[in-house]
């Protein structure tokens, strides 16, 4: 038998891209490709791109530049560009980079094997009526105790800074039975922790046997799957946190006490300019309700610093909101004008101002992150082992609160869910002792 063809995938951007890369690898696997860790060995290189900020987009062209010598040495090498830059730039990528063979947008991944079999340059950035998920093969090669599962794609919110509504299209939710089938298949393969994904995951409204399901109802169905011990979901919009979903945090033991709930800014003026449709007070009130349902929940958020028109007072209001909430983690980004978005029409702030504000905001959230880690010391938490640690006899996994935890456990196995007493907070992770 001939050697299998080798596929190298590089993934940028969000967790949804990580999930998509896995599904593309499975689709190509059904066509005889196996994954390789080295681009030099590959018969096909696929770059799964992100368009969310300018820096993320630029990576594609520097990566493609680096592939030039490989392609010259191996003319049969196929080079593909997937993801949101593929969607946004389409043919333009082929024009700028003739070494690219295929450009495939996020809604057309089921067509990838067929495109790879064809000769000549191929582009597919359509938004077909049928969902790609219905055409992709089962997840027979997934490894490890944790998995992502996309339940919803696209966004109808049109925040003024964001390209997602243009690159990923309108909100679409997968039907409940497909999601449950995929989840059961993953559990059969040893998965115990599933994170439901969507650009606007809490806007999920999928068709089920007994009518329309919101995210809370979907989570309740998932909680009924034997062997599925942990559930998470990301990313959520504050305006879609309905009563049922908040209640689920209180009454579903499988739903883990960690929630990523981006607020972007703490200034009502900027929130309005961002078209967020909620105020800082709305967010604080929501946080109160979520904490009333699940007091030990850790919250994380995204912040954009230096949005057009942001003043020192607006920035101070963001810092006030951060102090008022106390986040367990936070991601902060310098505003990056994205072509085609309404905010891109507005004049940008001087870079030194944005840099100084980012520095100040990051110092604050880092101190909160440390405080949240230190508050775990002495507590008993669940830890799902994901891999052996760097030192012999050590296992590493995630706690219920999504902290990385190192445990000395020479007999520990990947996939075990154990009780751990946290003994120390070290940089970016925790250490603990196994209790059971
Ligand atoms: N500039 C900077 N950050 C952005 N994000 C989205 N669009 C932009 C942009 N144009 C951030 C938001 C979002 C996260 C995924 O990326 O904070 O929540
Ligand atoms: Fe990047 Fe957003 Fe596309 Fe994810 S959905 S790849 S974060 S632009």
Tab-separated table of C-alpha atoms and ligand atoms in Angstrom:
chain	number	residue	atom	x	y	z
A	1	UNK	CA	0.000	0.000	0.000
A	2	UNK	CA	1.216	3.512	-0.798
A	3	UNK	CA	2.188	5.740	2.120
A	4	UNK	CA	-0.706	7.920	3.241
A	5	UNK	CA	-0.562	11.540	2.192
A	6	UNK	CA	0.405	13.960	4.905
A	7	UNK	CA	-1.525	17.051	5.965
A	8	UNK	CA	-0.096	19.914	8.000
A	9	UNK	CA	-2.600	22.341	9.523
A	10	UNK	CA	-1.753	25.647	11.173
A	11	UNK	CA	-4.601	27.235	13.116
A	12	UNK	CA	-5.014	30.854	14.149
A	13	UNK	CA	-7.766	32.604	16.045
A	14	UNK	CA	-10.566	31.353	18.150
A	15	UNK	CA	-11.656	27.986	19.528
A	16	UNK	CA	-14.113	27.689	16.659
A	17	UNK	CA	-11.147	27.590	14.327
A	18	UNK	CA	-9.574	24.848	16.450
A	19	UNK	CA	-12.791	22.862	16.113
A	20	UNK	CA	-12.993	23.524	12.363
A	21	UNK	CA	-9.380	22.408	11.873
A	22	UNK	CA	-10.180	19.135	13.601
A	23	UNK	CA	-13.231	18.619	11.369
A	24	UNK	CA	-11.180	19.441	8.243
A	25	UNK	CA	-8.515	16.938	9.332
A	26	UNK	CA	-11.266	14.314	9.683
A	27	UNK	CA	-12.662	15.159	6.240
A	28	UNK	CA	-9.205	14.855	4.700
A	29	UNK	CA	-8.586	11.708	6.779
A	30	UNK	CA	-11.540	10.059	5.041
A	31	UNK	CA	-9.678	10.842	1.813
A	32	UNK	CA	-6.472	9.124	2.975
A	33	UNK	CA	-4.568	11.985	4.599
A	34	UNK	CA	-2.892	11.713	8.010
A	35	UNK	CA	-1.786	14.693	10.091
A	36	UNK	CA	1.885	15.614	10.327
A	37	UNK	CA	3.583	18.001	12.751
A	38	UNK	CA	6.151	19.125	10.158
A	39	UNK	CA	5.247	21.294	7.183
A	40	UNK	CA	8.396	19.995	5.385
A	41	UNK	CA	6.930	16.448	5.238
A	42	UNK	CA	3.491	17.521	4.090
A	43	UNK	CA	1.719	16.870	0.781
A	44	UNK	CA	-0.766	19.540	1.753
A	45	UNK	CA	-0.457	22.583	4.007
A	46	UNK	CA	-3.609	24.227	5.253
A	47	UNK	CA	-3.616	27.555	7.072
A	48	UNK	CA	-6.795	28.218	9.040
A	49	UNK	CA	-6.867	31.975	9.397
A	50	UNK	CA	-8.378	34.655	11.610
A	51	UNK	CA	-9.543	38.086	10.454
A	52	UNK	CA	-10.579	39.509	13.798
A	53	UNK	CA	-7.670	41.946	14.172
A	54	UNK	CA	-5.169	43.236	11.622
A	55	UNK	CA	-2.249	41.426	13.255
A	56	UNK	CA	-4.059	38.092	13.019
A	57	UNK	CA	-4.724	38.664	9.295
A	58	UNK	CA	-1.142	39.638	8.509
A	59	UNK	CA	0.153	36.291	9.756
A	60	UNK	CA	-1.252	34.594	6.682
A	61	UNK	CA	0.936	36.486	4.237
A	62	UNK	CA	4.108	36.012	6.254
A	63	UNK	CA	3.324	32.290	6.577
A	64	UNK	CA	2.707	31.980	2.856
A	65	UNK	CA	5.998	33.751	2.150
A	66	UNK	CA	7.775	31.149	4.294
A	67	UNK	CA	6.135	28.320	2.325
A	68	UNK	CA	7.576	29.523	-0.998
A	69	UNK	CA	10.831	27.508	-0.826
A	70	UNK	CA	8.868	24.392	0.202
A	71	UNK	CA	6.602	24.687	-2.789
A	72	UNK	CA	9.563	25.274	-5.103
A	73	UNK	CA	11.264	22.125	-3.777
A	74	UNK	CA	8.048	20.109	-4.025
A	75	UNK	CA	5.830	21.440	-6.830
A	76	UNK	CA	3.080	18.879	-6.032
A	77	UNK	CA	2.592	20.407	-2.588
A	78	UNK	CA	-0.965	21.726	-2.186
A	79	UNK	CA	-1.376	24.923	-0.229
A	80	UNK	CA	-4.792	25.835	1.120
A	81	UNK	CA	-6.110	28.862	2.981
A	82	UNK	CA	-9.189	28.393	5.154
A	83	UNK	CA	-10.995	30.496	7.745
A	84	UNK	CA	-12.125	34.071	7.991
A	85	UNK	CA	-9.349	35.683	5.895
A	86	UNK	CA	-10.203	33.190	3.132
A	87	UNK	CA	-13.832	34.287	3.419
A	88	UNK	CA	-13.035	38.006	3.451
A	89	UNK	CA	-10.350	38.105	0.764
A	90	UNK	CA	-11.268	35.166	-1.513
A	91	UNK	CA	-9.766	35.560	-5.000
A	92	UNK	CA	-7.536	38.378	-3.788
A	93	UNK	CA	-5.410	35.770	-1.963
A	94	UNK	CA	-4.798	33.855	-5.205
A	95	UNK	CA	-3.910	37.068	-6.979
A	96	UNK	CA	-1.440	38.158	-4.307
A	97	UNK	CA	-0.049	34.686	-3.651
A	98	UNK	CA	-0.055	32.498	-6.780
A	99	UNK	CA	1.447	29.591	-4.795
A	100	UNK	CA	-1.944	29.069	-3.120
A	101	UNK	CA	-4.009	26.238	-4.640
A	102	UNK	CA	-7.217	26.524	-2.681
A	103	UNK	CA	-9.160	29.097	-0.736
A	104	UNK	CA	-12.025	27.774	1.329
A	105	UNK	CA	-14.377	29.833	3.505
A	106	UNK	CA	-15.661	28.554	6.877
A	107	UNK	CA	-18.992	27.402	5.433
A	108	UNK	CA	-17.481	25.246	2.671
A	109	UNK	CA	-15.166	22.877	4.584
A	110	UNK	CA	-17.097	19.791	3.539
A	111	UNK	CA	-15.895	20.539	-0.015
A	112	UNK	CA	-12.220	20.518	0.947
A	113	UNK	CA	-11.386	16.904	-0.091
A	114	UNK	CA	-12.982	17.415	-3.483
A	115	UNK	CA	-11.136	20.709	-3.947
A	116	UNK	CA	-7.846	19.057	-2.986
A	117	UNK	CA	-8.414	16.318	-5.572
A	118	UNK	CA	-8.998	18.836	-8.375
A	119	UNK	CA	-6.241	20.494	-10.317
A	120	UNK	CA	-5.870	24.228	-10.774
A	121	UNK	CA	-6.689	26.965	-8.298
A	122	UNK	CA	-9.996	26.645	-6.452
A	123	UNK	CA	-12.050	29.101	-4.438
A	124	UNK	CA	-15.209	28.384	-2.441
A	125	UNK	CA	-16.473	31.125	-0.185
A	126	UNK	CA	-20.203	30.447	-0.609
A	127	UNK	CA	-22.663	30.331	2.243
A	128	UNK	CA	-24.582	27.206	1.181
A	129	UNK	CA	-28.112	26.545	2.424
A	130	UNK	CA	-27.201	23.163	3.885
A	131	UNK	CA	-24.834	23.223	6.815
A	132	UNK	CA	-21.311	21.942	6.324
A	133	UNK	CA	-21.719	19.877	9.505
A	134	UNK	CA	-24.303	17.653	7.836
A	135	UNK	CA	-21.763	16.766	5.181
A	136	UNK	CA	-18.637	16.280	7.276
A	137	UNK	CA	-17.636	12.771	8.421
A	138	UNK	CA	-18.090	11.548	12.011
A	139	UNK	CA	-15.450	12.420	14.578
A	140	UNK	CA	-13.789	9.032	14.576
A	141	UNK	CA	-10.268	10.296	15.217
A	142	UNK	CA	-10.802	12.637	18.153
A	143	UNK	CA	-8.327	12.031	20.963
A	144	UNK	CA	-8.284	13.165	24.561
A	145	UNK	CA	-10.828	13.687	27.340
A	146	UNK	CA	-11.922	17.199	26.293
A	147	UNK	CA	-13.581	18.337	23.085
A	148	UNK	CA	-15.083	21.362	21.417
A	149	UNK	CA	-18.435	21.034	19.710
A	150	UNK	CA	-19.767	23.855	17.533
A	151	UNK	CA	-23.524	24.292	17.985
A	152	UNK	CA	-24.004	27.722	16.461
A	153	UNK	CA	-22.193	29.876	13.947
A	154	UNK	CA	-22.392	33.447	12.798
A	155	UNK	CA	-23.603	36.637	14.383
A	156	UNK	CA	-26.509	39.051	13.903
A	157	UNK	CA	-25.344	41.586	16.480
A	158	UNK	CA	-23.162	43.845	14.290
A	159	UNK	CA	-20.954	45.376	16.953
A	160	UNK	CA	-19.400	48.377	15.207
A	161	UNK	CA	-15.824	47.018	15.401
A	162	UNK	CA	-16.381	43.408	14.391
A	163	UNK	CA	-15.907	41.494	11.126
A	164	UNK	CA	-17.598	38.292	12.281
A	165	UNK	CA	-21.058	39.068	10.843
A	166	UNK	CA	-19.349	39.510	7.465
A	167	UNK	CA	-16.929	36.559	7.574
A	168	UNK	CA	-19.087	33.982	9.345
A	169	UNK	CA	-22.465	35.251	8.187
A	170	UNK	CA	-25.839	35.279	9.923
A	171	UNK	CA	-26.600	33.242	13.038
A	172	UNK	CA	-27.340	29.587	12.312
A	173	UNK	CA	-27.962	26.923	14.966
A	174	UNK	CA	-27.475	23.182	14.475
A	175	UNK	CA	-30.427	20.904	15.225
A	176	UNK	CA	-30.467	19.331	18.696
A	177	UNK	CA	-30.363	15.671	17.565
A	178	UNK	CA	-27.196	16.240	15.483
A	179	UNK	CA	-25.470	17.835	18.444
A	180	UNK	CA	-26.509	15.023	20.790
A	181	UNK	CA	-25.329	12.384	18.310
A	182	UNK	CA	-21.969	14.089	17.947
A	183	UNK	CA	-21.657	14.443	21.738
A	184	UNK	CA	-22.530	10.771	22.366
A	185	UNK	CA	-19.950	9.716	19.763
A	186	UNK	CA	-17.310	11.821	21.506
A	187	UNK	CA	-18.197	10.343	24.904
A	188	UNK	CA	-17.846	6.842	23.421
A	189	UNK	CA	-14.333	7.871	22.403
A	190	UNK	CA	-13.489	8.839	26.001
A	191	UNK	CA	-14.474	12.508	26.083
A	192	UNK	CA	-15.729	13.665	29.508
A	193	UNK	CA	-15.662	17.443	29.081
A	194	UNK	CA	-17.365	19.234	26.180
A	195	UNK	CA	-17.294	22.939	25.440
A	196	UNK	CA	-20.163	24.039	23.225
A	197	UNK	CA	-19.007	26.668	20.778
A	198	UNK	CA	-20.620	29.482	18.867
A	199	UNK	CA	-19.689	33.038	17.955
A	200	UNK	CA	-22.854	33.846	19.856
A	201	UNK	CA	-23.405	30.562	21.589
A	202	UNK	CA	-26.043	31.748	24.034
A	203	UNK	CA	-28.165	32.976	21.119
A	204	UNK	CA	-28.500	29.274	20.215
A	205	UNK	CA	-32.008	28.349	19.118
A	206	UNK	CA	-32.012	24.951	17.470
A	207	UNK	CA	-34.811	22.710	16.296
A	208	UNK	CA	-35.477	19.739	18.566
A	209	UNK	CA	-38.060	16.967	18.813
A	210	UNK	CA	-40.183	19.009	21.194
A	211	UNK	CA	-39.903	22.369	19.505
A	212	UNK	CA	-37.321	25.090	19.660
A	213	UNK	CA	-34.434	24.733	22.138
A	214	UNK	CA	-32.500	27.579	23.701
A	215	UNK	CA	-28.992	26.971	25.024
A	216	UNK	CA	-30.203	26.154	28.556
A	217	UNK	CA	-32.553	23.456	27.261
A	218	UNK	CA	-29.766	22.056	25.072
A	219	UNK	CA	-27.413	21.949	28.065
A	220	UNK	CA	-30.060	20.098	30.087
A	221	UNK	CA	-30.326	17.466	27.331
A	222	UNK	CA	-26.549	17.159	27.176
A	223	UNK	CA	-26.351	16.740	30.951
A	224	UNK	CA	-28.396	13.555	30.480
A	225	UNK	CA	-25.595	11.886	28.473
A	226	UNK	CA	-24.045	9.166	30.613
A	227	UNK	CA	-20.301	9.654	31.079
A	228	UNK	CA	-20.322	13.321	30.091
A	229	UNK	CA	-19.136	14.884	33.344
A	230	UNK	CA	-18.454	18.481	32.390
A	231	UNK	CA	-20.075	21.098	30.184
A	232	UNK	CA	-18.961	24.588	29.252
A	233	UNK	CA	-19.979	27.032	26.539
A	234	UNK	CA	-18.389	30.013	24.825
A	235	UNK	CA	-18.624	32.807	23.622
A	236	UNK	CA	-21.659	34.565	25.030
A	237	UNK	CA	-23.226	37.976	24.554
A	238	UNK	CA	-24.572	39.605	27.738
A	239	UNK	CA	-27.922	40.354	26.077
A	240	UNK	CA	-28.576	36.645	25.439
A	241	UNK	CA	-28.106	35.487	29.054
A	242	UNK	CA	-31.743	34.582	29.665
A	243	UNK	CA	-33.318	33.489	32.968
A	244	UNK	CA	-33.252	29.810	32.048
A	245	UNK	CA	-29.535	29.903	31.245
A	246	UNK	CA	-28.721	31.717	34.475
A	247	UNK	CA	-30.802	29.146	36.377
A	248	UNK	CA	-28.903	26.311	34.632
A	249	UNK	CA	-25.708	27.575	36.282
A	250	UNK	CA	-27.362	26.957	39.638
A	251	UNK	CA	-28.978	23.606	39.011
A	252	UNK	CA	-26.837	21.705	36.490
A	253	UNK	CA	-23.895	20.122	38.323
A	254	UNK	CA	-22.195	19.321	35.019
A	255	UNK	CA	-22.139	22.995	34.008
A	256	UNK	CA	-18.742	24.186	35.191
A	257	UNK	CA	-18.339	27.370	37.254
A	258	UNK	CA	-16.559	29.442	34.621
A	259	UNK	CA	-18.176	31.828	32.156
A	260	UNK	CA	-16.613	33.958	29.435
A	261	UNK	CA	-18.870	36.969	29.077
A	262	UNK	CA	-17.263	39.762	27.036
A	263	UNK	CA	-18.262	43.315	27.949
A	264	UNK	CA	-15.685	45.180	25.740
A	265	UNK	CA	-15.922	48.491	27.647
A	266	UNK	CA	-17.223	49.943	30.902
A	267	UNK	CA	-18.249	53.284	29.402
A	268	UNK	CA	-21.886	53.693	28.355
A	269	UNK	CA	-20.886	56.213	25.713
A	270	UNK	CA	-18.429	53.775	24.134
A	271	UNK	CA	-20.789	50.803	24.532
A	272	UNK	CA	-23.347	52.820	22.580
A	273	UNK	CA	-20.825	53.723	19.878
A	274	UNK	CA	-19.901	50.026	19.720
A	275	UNK	CA	-23.587	49.156	19.163
A	276	UNK	CA	-23.495	46.779	22.126
A	277	UNK	CA	-27.076	47.516	23.222
A	278	UNK	CA	-26.313	47.142	26.930
A	279	UNK	CA	-24.971	49.539	29.546
A	280	UNK	CA	-22.271	49.006	32.148
A	281	UNK	CA	-25.016	48.853	34.815
A	282	UNK	CA	-26.868	46.165	32.812
A	283	UNK	CA	-23.688	44.088	32.813
A	284	UNK	CA	-23.098	44.545	36.546
A	285	UNK	CA	-26.692	43.575	37.280
A	286	UNK	CA	-26.324	40.489	35.087
A	287	UNK	CA	-23.147	39.498	36.939
A	288	UNK	CA	-25.062	39.789	40.226
A	289	UNK	CA	-27.792	37.474	38.962
A	290	UNK	CA	-25.293	34.915	37.653
A	291	UNK	CA	-23.417	34.959	40.958
A	292	UNK	CA	-26.668	34.570	42.869
A	293	UNK	CA	-27.278	31.357	40.885
A	294	UNK	CA	-23.686	30.075	41.182
A	295	UNK	CA	-21.726	31.956	43.843
A	296	UNK	CA	-18.323	30.394	43.082
A	297	UNK	CA	-18.425	31.108	39.331
A	298	UNK	CA	-15.321	32.685	37.780
A	299	UNK	CA	-16.013	35.254	35.108
A	300	UNK	CA	-13.798	36.277	32.242
A	301	UNK	CA	-14.214	38.968	29.618
A	302	UNK	CA	-12.818	40.610	26.504
A	303	UNK	CA	-11.923	44.302	26.417
A	304	UNK	CA	-11.141	46.569	23.499
A	305	UNK	CA	-8.895	49.470	24.391
A	306	UNK	CA	-8.649	52.635	22.287
A	307	UNK	CA	-11.954	52.399	20.427
A	308	UNK	CA	-12.420	55.559	18.282
A	309	UNK	CA	-13.464	58.484	20.469
A	310	UNK	CA	-12.491	56.792	23.772
A	311	UNK	CA	-11.540	59.457	26.342
A	312	UNK	CA	-9.637	59.164	29.614
A	313	UNK	CA	-13.029	59.200	31.403
A	314	UNK	CA	-14.283	56.298	29.245
A	315	UNK	CA	-11.142	54.340	30.013
A	316	UNK	CA	-11.521	55.097	33.742
A	317	UNK	CA	-15.092	53.778	33.558
A	318	UNK	CA	-13.753	50.490	32.109
A	319	UNK	CA	-11.272	50.186	34.972
A	320	UNK	CA	-14.125	50.895	37.428
A	321	UNK	CA	-16.193	48.107	35.898
A	322	UNK	CA	-13.263	45.705	36.149
A	323	UNK	CA	-12.796	46.620	39.818
A	324	UNK	CA	-16.509	46.188	40.461
A	325	UNK	CA	-16.699	42.722	38.880
A	326	UNK	CA	-13.384	41.088	39.819
A	327	UNK	CA	-12.548	38.849	36.866
A	328	UNK	CA	-10.895	35.452	37.047
A	329	UNK	CA	-9.296	36.086	33.650
A	330	UNK	CA	-9.550	38.660	30.873
A	331	UNK	CA	-8.373	39.181	27.324
A	332	UNK	CA	-7.658	42.711	26.197
A	333	UNK	CA	-6.949	43.986	22.733
A	334	UNK	CA	-5.934	47.218	21.137
A	335	UNK	CA	-8.669	48.405	18.829
A	336	UNK	CA	-7.876	47.400	15.255
A	337	UNK	CA	-9.851	49.005	12.416
A	338	UNK	CA	-11.331	46.273	10.235
A	339	UNK	CA	-12.279	47.023	6.627
A	340	UNK	CA	-16.012	47.194	6.027
A	341	UNK	CA	-17.014	47.739	9.664
A	342	UNK	CA	-18.750	51.006	10.706
A	343	UNK	CA	-16.058	51.877	13.285
A	344	UNK	CA	-13.366	51.769	10.585
A	345	UNK	CA	-14.775	55.061	9.231
A	346	UNK	CA	-13.875	56.901	12.429
A	347	UNK	CA	-10.515	58.508	13.229
A	348	UNK	CA	-8.221	56.345	15.346
A	349	UNK	CA	-6.590	57.337	18.623
A	350	UNK	CA	-2.846	58.001	18.814
A	351	UNK	CA	-1.070	54.705	19.433
A	352	UNK	CA	0.799	55.864	22.550
A	353	UNK	CA	-2.506	56.616	24.288
A	354	UNK	CA	-3.912	53.203	23.402
A	355	UNK	CA	-0.696	51.488	24.524
A	356	UNK	CA	-0.721	53.249	27.896
A	357	UNK	CA	-4.378	52.348	28.481
A	358	UNK	CA	-3.791	48.725	27.501
A	359	UNK	CA	-0.860	48.515	29.911
A	360	UNK	CA	-2.925	49.917	32.761
A	361	UNK	CA	-5.884	47.637	32.062
A	362	UNK	CA	-3.697	44.546	31.771
A	363	UNK	CA	-1.956	45.302	35.064
A	364	UNK	CA	-5.358	45.453	36.769
A	365	UNK	CA	-6.728	42.240	35.260
A	366	UNK	CA	-3.469	40.408	35.917
A	367	UNK	CA	-3.714	41.308	39.605
A	368	UNK	CA	-7.315	40.061	39.651
A	369	UNK	CA	-6.316	36.863	37.880
A	370	UNK	CA	-3.620	36.236	40.503
A	371	UNK	CA	-6.040	36.975	43.327
A	372	UNK	CA	-8.519	34.468	41.862
A	373	UNK	CA	-5.777	31.834	41.644
A	374	UNK	CA	-4.585	32.494	45.177
A	375	UNK	CA	-8.150	32.251	46.460
A	376	UNK	CA	-8.176	28.638	45.239
A	377	UNK	CA	-5.390	27.608	47.651
A	378	UNK	CA	-6.782	25.246	50.285
A	379	UNK	CA	-9.921	24.502	48.243
A	380	UNK	CA	-10.985	21.128	46.925
A	381	UNK	CA	-11.724	21.037	43.190
A	382	UNK	CA	-12.280	18.528	40.412
A	383	UNK	CA	-9.392	18.116	37.966
A	384	UNK	CA	-9.643	16.274	34.658
A	385	UNK	CA	-6.214	14.967	33.678
A	386	UNK	CA	-5.339	15.983	30.107
A	387	UNK	CA	-1.660	15.044	29.802
A	388	UNK	CA	1.433	14.070	31.773
A	389	UNK	CA	3.326	17.037	33.238
A	390	UNK	CA	6.890	18.022	32.422
A	391	UNK	CA	8.378	16.346	35.476
A	392	UNK	CA	8.152	12.586	35.975
A	393	UNK	CA	5.078	11.330	37.829
A	394	UNK	CA	3.176	14.567	37.327
A	395	UNK	CA	-0.228	14.987	35.665
A	396	UNK	CA	-1.725	18.208	34.309
A	397	UNK	CA	-5.393	18.971	33.902
A	398	UNK	CA	-8.020	21.662	34.173
A	399	UNK	CA	-9.936	22.441	37.311
A	400	UNK	CA	-13.688	23.059	37.348
A	401	UNK	CA	-12.782	26.765	37.186
A	402	UNK	CA	-10.569	26.184	34.125
A	403	UNK	CA	-7.284	26.692	35.957
A	404	UNK	CA	-4.391	24.518	34.818
A	405	UNK	CA	-3.473	22.282	37.781
A	406	UNK	CA	-0.310	20.193	38.282
A	407	UNK	CA	-0.630	17.132	40.491
A	408	UNK	CA	2.109	14.693	41.563
A	409	UNK	CA	0.364	11.432	40.776
A	410	UNK	CA	2.619	8.702	39.382
A	411	UNK	CA	-0.323	6.332	38.795
A	412	UNK	CA	-2.611	9.022	37.363
A	413	UNK	CA	-4.029	8.488	33.891
A	414	UNK	CA	-5.150	10.856	31.148
A	415	UNK	CA	-8.952	11.090	31.258
A	416	UNK	CA	-9.277	10.544	35.022
A	417	UNK	CA	-11.438	13.074	36.850
A	418	UNK	CA	-10.032	13.363	40.367
A	419	UNK	CA	-10.579	15.420	43.520
A	420	UNK	CA	-7.644	17.675	44.290
A	421	UNK	CA	-6.791	19.987	47.178
A	422	UNK	CA	-5.039	23.074	45.809
A	423	UNK	CA	-1.786	23.653	47.681
A	424	UNK	CA	-0.138	26.537	45.829
A	425	UNK	CA	-0.640	29.133	43.130
A	426	UNK	CA	2.337	29.345	40.784
A	427	UNK	CA	2.677	31.529	37.684
A	428	UNK	CA	-0.314	30.837	35.439
A	429	UNK	CA	-1.189	27.541	37.094
A	430	UNK	CA	-1.991	25.814	40.364
A	431	UNK	CA	-0.449	22.882	42.186
A	432	UNK	CA	-2.437	20.386	44.229
A	433	UNK	CA	-2.645	16.966	45.876
A	434	UNK	CA	-4.940	14.202	44.809
A	435	UNK	CA	-7.531	13.295	47.415
A	436	UNK	CA	-9.222	10.181	46.010
B	1	LIG	N1	-10.258	45.268	17.308
B	1	LIG	C1	-9.833	44.786	18.490
B	1	LIG	N2	-10.410	43.745	19.102
B	1	LIG	C2	-11.463	43.168	18.504
B	1	LIG	N3	-12.247	42.137	18.867
B	1	LIG	C3	-13.165	41.942	17.915
B	1	LIG	N4	-13.012	42.833	16.923
B	1	LIG	C4	-11.958	43.609	17.273
B	1	LIG	C5	-11.317	44.719	16.666
B	1	LIG	N5	-11.742	45.218	15.505
B	1	LIG	C6	-12.092	41.428	20.131
B	1	LIG	C7	-13.364	41.537	20.972
B	1	LIG	C8	-13.946	40.168	20.869
B	1	LIG	C9	-12.712	39.302	20.721
B	1	LIG	C10	-12.958	37.953	20.141
B	1	LIG	O1	-11.882	40.057	19.882
B	1	LIG	O2	-12.979	41.835	22.299
B	1	LIG	O3	-14.731	39.809	21.995
B	2	LIG	FE1	-11.094	34.994	13.961
B	2	LIG	FE2	-13.507	35.639	14.688
B	2	LIG	FE3	-13.123	34.248	12.483
B	2	LIG	FE4	-12.746	33.157	14.897
B	2	LIG	S1	-14.625	33.861	14.026
B	2	LIG	S2	-11.453	32.977	13.137
B	2	LIG	S3	-11.918	34.901	16.028
B	2	LIG	S4	-12.487	36.310	12.855
